Short mmCIF file of C-alpha atoms in Angstrom, two decimals:
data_model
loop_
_atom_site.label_atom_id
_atom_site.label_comp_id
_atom_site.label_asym_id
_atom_site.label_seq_id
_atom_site.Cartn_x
_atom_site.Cartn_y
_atom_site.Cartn_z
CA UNK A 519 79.74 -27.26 -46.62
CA UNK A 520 76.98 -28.03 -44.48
CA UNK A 521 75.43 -24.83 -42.42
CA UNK A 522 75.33 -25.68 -38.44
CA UNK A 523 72.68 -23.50 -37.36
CA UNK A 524 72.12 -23.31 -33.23
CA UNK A 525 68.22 -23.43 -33.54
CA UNK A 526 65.23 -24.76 -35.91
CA UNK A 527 63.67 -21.36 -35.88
CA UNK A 528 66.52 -20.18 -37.54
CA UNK A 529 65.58 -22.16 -40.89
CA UNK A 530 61.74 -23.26 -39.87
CA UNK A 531 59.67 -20.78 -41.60
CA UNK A 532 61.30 -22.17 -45.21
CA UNK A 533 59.62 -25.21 -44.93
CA UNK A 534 55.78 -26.02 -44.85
CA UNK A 535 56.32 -29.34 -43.19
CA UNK A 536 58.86 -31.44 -41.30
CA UNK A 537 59.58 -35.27 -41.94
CA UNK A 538 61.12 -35.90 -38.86
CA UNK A 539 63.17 -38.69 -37.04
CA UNK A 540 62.72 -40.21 -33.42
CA UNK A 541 65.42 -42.41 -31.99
CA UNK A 542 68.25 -39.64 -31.92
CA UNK A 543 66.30 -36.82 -32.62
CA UNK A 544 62.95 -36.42 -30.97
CA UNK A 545 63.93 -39.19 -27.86
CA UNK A 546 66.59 -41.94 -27.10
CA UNK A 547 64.72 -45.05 -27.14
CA UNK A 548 64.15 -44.33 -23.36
CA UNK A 549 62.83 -40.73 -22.56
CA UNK A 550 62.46 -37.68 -25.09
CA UNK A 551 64.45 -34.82 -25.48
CA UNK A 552 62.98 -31.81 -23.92
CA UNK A 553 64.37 -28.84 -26.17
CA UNK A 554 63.78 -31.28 -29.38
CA UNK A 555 59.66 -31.23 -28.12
CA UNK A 556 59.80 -27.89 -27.28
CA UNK A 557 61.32 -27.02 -31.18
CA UNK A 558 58.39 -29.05 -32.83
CA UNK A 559 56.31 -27.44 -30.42
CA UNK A 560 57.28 -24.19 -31.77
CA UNK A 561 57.65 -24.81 -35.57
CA UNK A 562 53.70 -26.04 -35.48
CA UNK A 563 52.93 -22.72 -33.50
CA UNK A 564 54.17 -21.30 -36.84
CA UNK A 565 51.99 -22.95 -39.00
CA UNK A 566 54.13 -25.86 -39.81
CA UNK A 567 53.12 -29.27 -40.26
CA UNK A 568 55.22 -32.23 -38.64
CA UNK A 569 55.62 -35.99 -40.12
CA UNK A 570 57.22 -37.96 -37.67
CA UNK A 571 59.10 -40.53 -39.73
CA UNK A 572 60.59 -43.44 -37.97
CA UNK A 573 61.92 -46.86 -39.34
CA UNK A 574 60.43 -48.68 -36.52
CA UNK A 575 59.10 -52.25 -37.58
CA UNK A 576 55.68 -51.67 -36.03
CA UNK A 577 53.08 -49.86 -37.37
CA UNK A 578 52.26 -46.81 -35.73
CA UNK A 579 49.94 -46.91 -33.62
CA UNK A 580 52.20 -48.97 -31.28
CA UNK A 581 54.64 -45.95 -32.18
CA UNK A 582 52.28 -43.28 -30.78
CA UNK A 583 51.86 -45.61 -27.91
CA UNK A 584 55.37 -45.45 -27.55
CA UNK A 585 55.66 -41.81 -27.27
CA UNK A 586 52.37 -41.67 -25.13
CA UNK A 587 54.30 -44.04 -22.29
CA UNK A 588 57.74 -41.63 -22.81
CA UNK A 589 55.94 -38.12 -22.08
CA UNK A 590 55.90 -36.66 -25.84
CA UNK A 591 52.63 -34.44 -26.14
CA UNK A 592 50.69 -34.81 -28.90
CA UNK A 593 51.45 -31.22 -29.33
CA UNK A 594 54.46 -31.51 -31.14
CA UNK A 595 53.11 -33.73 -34.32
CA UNK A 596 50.98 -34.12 -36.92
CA UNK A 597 50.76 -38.00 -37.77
CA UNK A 598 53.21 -40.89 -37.32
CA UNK A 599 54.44 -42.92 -40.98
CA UNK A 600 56.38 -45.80 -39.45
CA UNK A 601 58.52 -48.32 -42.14
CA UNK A 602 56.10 -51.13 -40.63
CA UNK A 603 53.10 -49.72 -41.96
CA UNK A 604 55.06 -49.54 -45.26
CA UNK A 605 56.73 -52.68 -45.05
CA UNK A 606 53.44 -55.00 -43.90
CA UNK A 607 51.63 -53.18 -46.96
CA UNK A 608 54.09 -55.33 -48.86
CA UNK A 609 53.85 -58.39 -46.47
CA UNK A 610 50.04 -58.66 -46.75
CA UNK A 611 50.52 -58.10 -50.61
CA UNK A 612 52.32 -61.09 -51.04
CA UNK A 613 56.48 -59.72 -51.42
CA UNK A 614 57.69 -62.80 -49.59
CA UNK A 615 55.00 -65.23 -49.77
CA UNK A 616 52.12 -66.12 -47.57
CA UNK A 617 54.09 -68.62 -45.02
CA UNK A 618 57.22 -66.11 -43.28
CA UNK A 619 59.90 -66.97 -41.21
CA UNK A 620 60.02 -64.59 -38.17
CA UNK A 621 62.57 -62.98 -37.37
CA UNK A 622 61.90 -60.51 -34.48
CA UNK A 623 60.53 -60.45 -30.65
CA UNK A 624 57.25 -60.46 -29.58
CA UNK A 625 56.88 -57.09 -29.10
CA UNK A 626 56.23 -56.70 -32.91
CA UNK A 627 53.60 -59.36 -33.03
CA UNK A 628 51.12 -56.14 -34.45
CA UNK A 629 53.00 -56.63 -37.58
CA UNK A 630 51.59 -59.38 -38.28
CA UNK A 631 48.38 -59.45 -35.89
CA UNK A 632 47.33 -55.61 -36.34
CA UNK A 633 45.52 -56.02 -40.09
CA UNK A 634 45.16 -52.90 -41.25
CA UNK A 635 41.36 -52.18 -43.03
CA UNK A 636 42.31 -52.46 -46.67
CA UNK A 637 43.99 -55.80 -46.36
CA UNK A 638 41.24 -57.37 -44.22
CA UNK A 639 40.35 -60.01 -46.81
CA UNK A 640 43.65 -60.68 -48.22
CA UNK A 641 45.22 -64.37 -47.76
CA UNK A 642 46.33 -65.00 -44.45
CA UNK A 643 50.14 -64.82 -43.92
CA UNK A 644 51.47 -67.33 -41.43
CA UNK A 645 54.50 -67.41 -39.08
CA UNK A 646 56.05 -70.80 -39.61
CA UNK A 647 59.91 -72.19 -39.17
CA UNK A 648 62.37 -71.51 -41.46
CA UNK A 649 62.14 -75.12 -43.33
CA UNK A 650 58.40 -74.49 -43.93
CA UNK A 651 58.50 -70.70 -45.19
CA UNK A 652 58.54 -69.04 -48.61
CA UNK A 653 59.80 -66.12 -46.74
CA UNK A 654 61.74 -64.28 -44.30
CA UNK A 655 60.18 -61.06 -42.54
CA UNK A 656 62.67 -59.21 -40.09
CA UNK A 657 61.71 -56.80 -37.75
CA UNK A 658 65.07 -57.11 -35.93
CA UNK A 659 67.31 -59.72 -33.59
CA UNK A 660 65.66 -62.32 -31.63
CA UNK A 661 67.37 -61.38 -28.58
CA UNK A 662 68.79 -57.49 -29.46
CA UNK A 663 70.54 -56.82 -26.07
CA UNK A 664 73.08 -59.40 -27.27
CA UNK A 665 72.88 -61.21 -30.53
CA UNK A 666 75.19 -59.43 -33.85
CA UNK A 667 74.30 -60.45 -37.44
CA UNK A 668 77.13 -63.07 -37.59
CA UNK A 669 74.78 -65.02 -35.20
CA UNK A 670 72.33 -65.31 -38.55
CA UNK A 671 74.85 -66.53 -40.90
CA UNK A 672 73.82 -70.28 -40.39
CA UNK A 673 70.67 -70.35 -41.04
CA UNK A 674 70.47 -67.28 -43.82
CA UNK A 675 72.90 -69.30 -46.03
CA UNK A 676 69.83 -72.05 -45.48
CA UNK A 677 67.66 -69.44 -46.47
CA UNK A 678 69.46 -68.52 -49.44
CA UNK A 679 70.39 -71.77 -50.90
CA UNK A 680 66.36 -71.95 -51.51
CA UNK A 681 66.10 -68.37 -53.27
CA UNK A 682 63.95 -67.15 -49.93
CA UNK A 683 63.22 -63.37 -50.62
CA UNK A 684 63.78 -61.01 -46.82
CA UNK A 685 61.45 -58.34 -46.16
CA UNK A 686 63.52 -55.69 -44.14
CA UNK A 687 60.77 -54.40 -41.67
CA UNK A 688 63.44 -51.61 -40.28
CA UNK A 689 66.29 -50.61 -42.50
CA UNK A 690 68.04 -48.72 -39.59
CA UNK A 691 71.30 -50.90 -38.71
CA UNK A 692 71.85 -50.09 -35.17
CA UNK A 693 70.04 -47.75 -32.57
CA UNK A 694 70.73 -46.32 -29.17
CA UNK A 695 68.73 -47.44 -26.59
CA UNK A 696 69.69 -45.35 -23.55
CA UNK A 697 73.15 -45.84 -23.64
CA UNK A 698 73.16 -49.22 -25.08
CA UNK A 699 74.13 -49.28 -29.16
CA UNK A 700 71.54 -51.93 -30.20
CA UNK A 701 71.59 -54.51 -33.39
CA UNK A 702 68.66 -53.51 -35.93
CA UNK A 703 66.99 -55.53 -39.19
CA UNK A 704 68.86 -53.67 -41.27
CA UNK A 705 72.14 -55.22 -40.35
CA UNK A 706 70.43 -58.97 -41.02
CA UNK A 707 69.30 -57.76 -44.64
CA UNK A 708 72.27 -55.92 -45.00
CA UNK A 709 74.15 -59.37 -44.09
CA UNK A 710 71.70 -61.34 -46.37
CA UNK A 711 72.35 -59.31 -49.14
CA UNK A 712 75.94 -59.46 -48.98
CA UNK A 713 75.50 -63.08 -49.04
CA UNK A 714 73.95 -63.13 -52.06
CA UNK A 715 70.30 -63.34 -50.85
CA UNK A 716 67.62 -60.96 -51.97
CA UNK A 717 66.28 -58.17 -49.17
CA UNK A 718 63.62 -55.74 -49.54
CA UNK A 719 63.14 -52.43 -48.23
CA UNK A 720 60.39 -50.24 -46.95
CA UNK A 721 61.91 -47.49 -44.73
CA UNK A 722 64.40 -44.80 -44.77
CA UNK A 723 65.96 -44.22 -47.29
CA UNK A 724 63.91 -46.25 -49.53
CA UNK A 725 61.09 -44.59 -51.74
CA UNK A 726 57.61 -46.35 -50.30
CA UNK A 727 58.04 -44.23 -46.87
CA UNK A 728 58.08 -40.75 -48.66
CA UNK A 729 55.54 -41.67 -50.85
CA UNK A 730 53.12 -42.73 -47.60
CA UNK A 731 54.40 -39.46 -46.11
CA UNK A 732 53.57 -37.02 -48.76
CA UNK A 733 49.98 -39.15 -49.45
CA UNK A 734 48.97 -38.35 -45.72
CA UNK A 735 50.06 -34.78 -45.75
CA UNK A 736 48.31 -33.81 -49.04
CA UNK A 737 51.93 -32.86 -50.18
CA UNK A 738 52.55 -31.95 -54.11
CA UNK A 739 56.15 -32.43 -54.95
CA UNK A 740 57.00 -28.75 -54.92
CA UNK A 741 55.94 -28.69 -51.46
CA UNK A 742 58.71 -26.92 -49.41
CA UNK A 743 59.74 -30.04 -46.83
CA UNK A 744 62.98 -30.03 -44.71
CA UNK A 745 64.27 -34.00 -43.47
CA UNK A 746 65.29 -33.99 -39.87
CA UNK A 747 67.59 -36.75 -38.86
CA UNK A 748 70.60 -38.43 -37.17
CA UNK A 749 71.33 -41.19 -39.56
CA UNK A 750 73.94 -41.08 -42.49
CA UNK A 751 72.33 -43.89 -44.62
CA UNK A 752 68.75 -43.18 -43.79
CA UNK A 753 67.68 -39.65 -43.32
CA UNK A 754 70.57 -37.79 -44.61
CA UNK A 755 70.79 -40.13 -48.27
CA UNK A 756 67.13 -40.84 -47.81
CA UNK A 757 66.49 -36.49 -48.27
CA UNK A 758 69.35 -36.66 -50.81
CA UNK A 759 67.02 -39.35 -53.25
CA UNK A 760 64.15 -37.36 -52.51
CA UNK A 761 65.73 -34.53 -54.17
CA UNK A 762 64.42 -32.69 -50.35
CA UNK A 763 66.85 -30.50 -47.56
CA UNK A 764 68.20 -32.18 -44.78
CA UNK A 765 68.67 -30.76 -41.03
CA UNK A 766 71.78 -33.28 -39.97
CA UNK A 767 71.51 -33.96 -36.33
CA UNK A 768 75.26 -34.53 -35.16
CA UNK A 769 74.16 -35.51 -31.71
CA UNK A 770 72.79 -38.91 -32.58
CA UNK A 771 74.45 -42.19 -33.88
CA UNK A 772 77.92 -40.38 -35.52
CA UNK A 773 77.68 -37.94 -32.45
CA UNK A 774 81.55 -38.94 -30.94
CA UNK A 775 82.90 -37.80 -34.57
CA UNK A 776 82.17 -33.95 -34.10
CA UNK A 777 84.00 -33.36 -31.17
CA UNK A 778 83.39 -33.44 -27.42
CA UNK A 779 80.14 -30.72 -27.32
CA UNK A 780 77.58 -32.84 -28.30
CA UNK A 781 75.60 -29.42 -28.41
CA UNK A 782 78.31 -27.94 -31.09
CA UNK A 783 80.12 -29.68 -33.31
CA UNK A 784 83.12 -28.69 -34.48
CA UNK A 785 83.26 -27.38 -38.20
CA UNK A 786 86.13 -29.03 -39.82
CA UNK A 787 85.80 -32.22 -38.16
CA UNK A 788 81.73 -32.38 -39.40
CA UNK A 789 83.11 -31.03 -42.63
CA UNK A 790 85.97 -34.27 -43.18
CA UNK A 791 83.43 -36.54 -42.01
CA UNK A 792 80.45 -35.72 -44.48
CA UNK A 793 83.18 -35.81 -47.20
CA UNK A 794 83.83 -38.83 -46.22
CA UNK A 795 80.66 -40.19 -46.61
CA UNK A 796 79.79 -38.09 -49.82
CA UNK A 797 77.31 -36.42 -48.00
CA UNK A 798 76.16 -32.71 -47.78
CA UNK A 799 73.44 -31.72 -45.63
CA UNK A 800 71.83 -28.28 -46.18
CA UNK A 801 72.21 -27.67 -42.67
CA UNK A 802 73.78 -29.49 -39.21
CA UNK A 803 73.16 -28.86 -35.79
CA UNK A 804 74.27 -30.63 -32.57
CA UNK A 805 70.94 -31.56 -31.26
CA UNK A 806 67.15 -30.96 -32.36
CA UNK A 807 66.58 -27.39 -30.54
#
């Protein structure tokens, strides 16, 4: 069974660094969570060092942008690994080919604009329409206020009937934003693969984003690292591969399972639920605190 513990603090001086979510953990898309900031704030204090680890499809410098414009003090981190700097590794590399289909809004255009230094003189990759491109990247829904994956299916079964490989810029499914539950890339490569077509994966809970992690941080793999996170199939399976402890934070995506404290969730029904999933967290708690 998995431990709920009330505070970080509790568990914090185990671990020598934190890999860390954001949307659910840290803030909700909208404005952060005060007592999450204040617990990072606190574990560094300590001597701990903190990875914030997001699957958002930008690289991250627009992601500590992001938290600049919300309030989050540099204070409570160390460095930002985002699955866009993982995922447009791959992209300038080559995974889908140099001419992409698109898939996104404009507010990821430093995906593709934003060259990082070491791929300065690599081939140019160009956005073109789906008839014209050896590739699909996906850094989520055109419109994700109100389009679902079944809105895809069209032109995906196009893009499969000509073998196109999908580069999955943000493996996260769905998100909160505020109170709104939000469509993510995931869900279009999760549709395109149960379609038959061929999606790639650079984020949580996929190996590239734990390797970029542990690079930056100068962690050897006995280092002592405890996964913080909301999500089932990301951060809690993602810690699982990584053979690493997992802080489950039951206030986040799954929060309406665990009872009606979001703060405290109750035991049995966390307890059914992880079974459920064939999941076992080292430890739970309501939220980041």
């Amino acid at each position: 069974m998995s431990r709920i513990i009330g505070n970080l603090s509790q568990i914090g001086s185990e671990y020598e660094a934190l890999f860390c979510d954001l949307w659910g953990c840290l803030h909700n898309g909208k404005q952060p969570y005060p007592a999450a900031v204040s617990a990072l704030q606190d574990y560094r204090r300590q001597g701990g060092r903190v990875c914030l680890m997001t699957n958002a499809p930008r690289p991250k410098q627009y992601v500590i942008a992001q938290l600049e414009r919300m309030g989050v003090p540099g204070d409570a981190w160390d460095l930002v690994v985002s699955s866009g700097d993982a995922a447009q590794d791959a992209m300038f590399a080559g995974a889908v080919g140099r001419k992409v289909w698109h898939i996104g809004t404009s507010k990821d255009d430093g995906f593709f604009d934003d060259i990082p230094a070491d791929w300065t003189d690599a081939p140019t990759v160009s956005r073109v329409s789906l008839e014209e491109a050896e590739g699909i990247v996906v850094t989520g829904p055109f419109d994700e206020e109100n389009e679902v994956p079944e809105d895809y299916r069209g032109r995906l079964t196009q893009a499969r009937e000509r073998g196109l490989k999908l580069l999955c810029a943000n493996p996260d499914v769905v998100v909160d934003m505020g109170e709104t539950r939000i469509y993510c890339a995931g869900a279009l490569a999760e549709l395109y693969g149960d379609m038959g077509g061929e999606s790639l994966y650079f984020g949580k809970p996929h190996p590239p984003i734990y390797e970029r992690a542990r690079r930056l941080m100068d962690l050897g793999d006995s280092a002592r690292v405890l996964v913080v996170g909301d999500g089932i199939r990301t951060d809690v399976l993602g810690a699982q591969q990584e053979a690493l402890d997992c802080l489950f934070v039951t206030g986040g995506l799954a929060a309406q399972a665990f009872g009606p404290d979001v703060e405290n969730p109750d035991e049995e029904l966390l307890r059914e639920w992880l079974s459920a999933h064939q999941m076992t967290p080292k430890y739970s708690i309501g939220r980041l605190r």
